[in-house]
């Protein structure tokens, strides 16, 4: 066996060369200062619950034919590895329970992991205008969810052929919502992130967390635009390339903490364009607020089939994250625009 291993080394030596251009300059590698990570991670408090992984599965599917299977697979992984999930838009089950089973995952995820319902800002605005806060309270209560994620998506709604018209600034709707109901609230974008002025207003609110859903990952504005006719696509296509990356948003929040006295929101879910554990580790480490990182599309790819496939993927991601924690520190000289 030792002979075979050495032979492999000889055969693979030339193929394993790395060039200077391939160096990941975000990190400083320190091999002398830690042992290999333990198999079990240390629990920590996030969103009011003890979790075992700095990971979050961002809201994705809102009730397709395979939604129940996807959500159940994700909920099983959350329970097994100790992290939380946000459902896709629950609009479909607000007043019609036909597809309730697609979203009803509390028994699967268990009582100990964060589990959040989700509605769009346009639906929240409409329900508040109708003075029907009870619909939101009943949704969260019926799902036994820990709170409500409100996704803010003005560009997506504008480009969506069936989109809703947003009548007032979303920050005013969020403030109105929080004055009318006493549910924990997370606010997120849907793939283009948020600039400093928006983040500053949100940090001043007693939100449970801000989720970035930054530019660089799945962009739902672009997705909806792709459903339009070619003339509309051509006219609005430049909008698909505007937004803030997760790295830009972390930097913005860190700077805003120097401006905002006693920010009310003190937790972040850093998502959008995060491809793997090193992306997540880098951004979580940079954040001056307690943060976890979220992934959507890469998890979705593994959640549509057999659970074992998702379990293997998530397990490997989290194991590698712990390895990064042991041996990598942040390079202070690295910067990315």
Coordinates of N, CA and C in Angstrom, one line a residue, residues 1-11:
X1 N 0.8 -1.2 0.0 CA 0.0 0.0 0.0 C 0.9 1.3 0.0
X2 N 1.9 1.3 0.8 CA 2.9 2.4 0.9 C 3.5 2.6 -0.5
X3 N 3.9 1.5 -1.1 CA 4.5 1.5 -2.4 C 3.6 2.1 -3.5
X4 N 2.3 1.7 -3.4 CA 1.3 2.3 -4.3 C 1.1 3.8 -4.1
X5 N 1.1 4.2 -2.8 CA 1.0 5.6 -2.5 C 2.1 6.4 -3.1
X6 N 3.3 6.0 -2.9 CA 4.5 6.7 -3.5 C 4.5 6.7 -5.0
X7 N 4.0 5.6 -5.6 CA 3.9 5.6 -7.1 C 2.9 6.6 -7.5
X8 N 1.8 6.7 -6.8 CA 0.8 7.7 -7.1 C 1.4 9.1 -7.1
X9 N 2.2 9.4 -6.0 CA 2.8 10.7 -5.9 C 3.7 11.0 -7.1
X10 N 4.4 10.1 -7.6 CA 5.3 10.3 -8.7 C 4.5 10.6 -9.9
X11 N 3.4 9.9 -10.1 CA 2.6 10.1 -11.3 C 1.8 11.4 -11.3

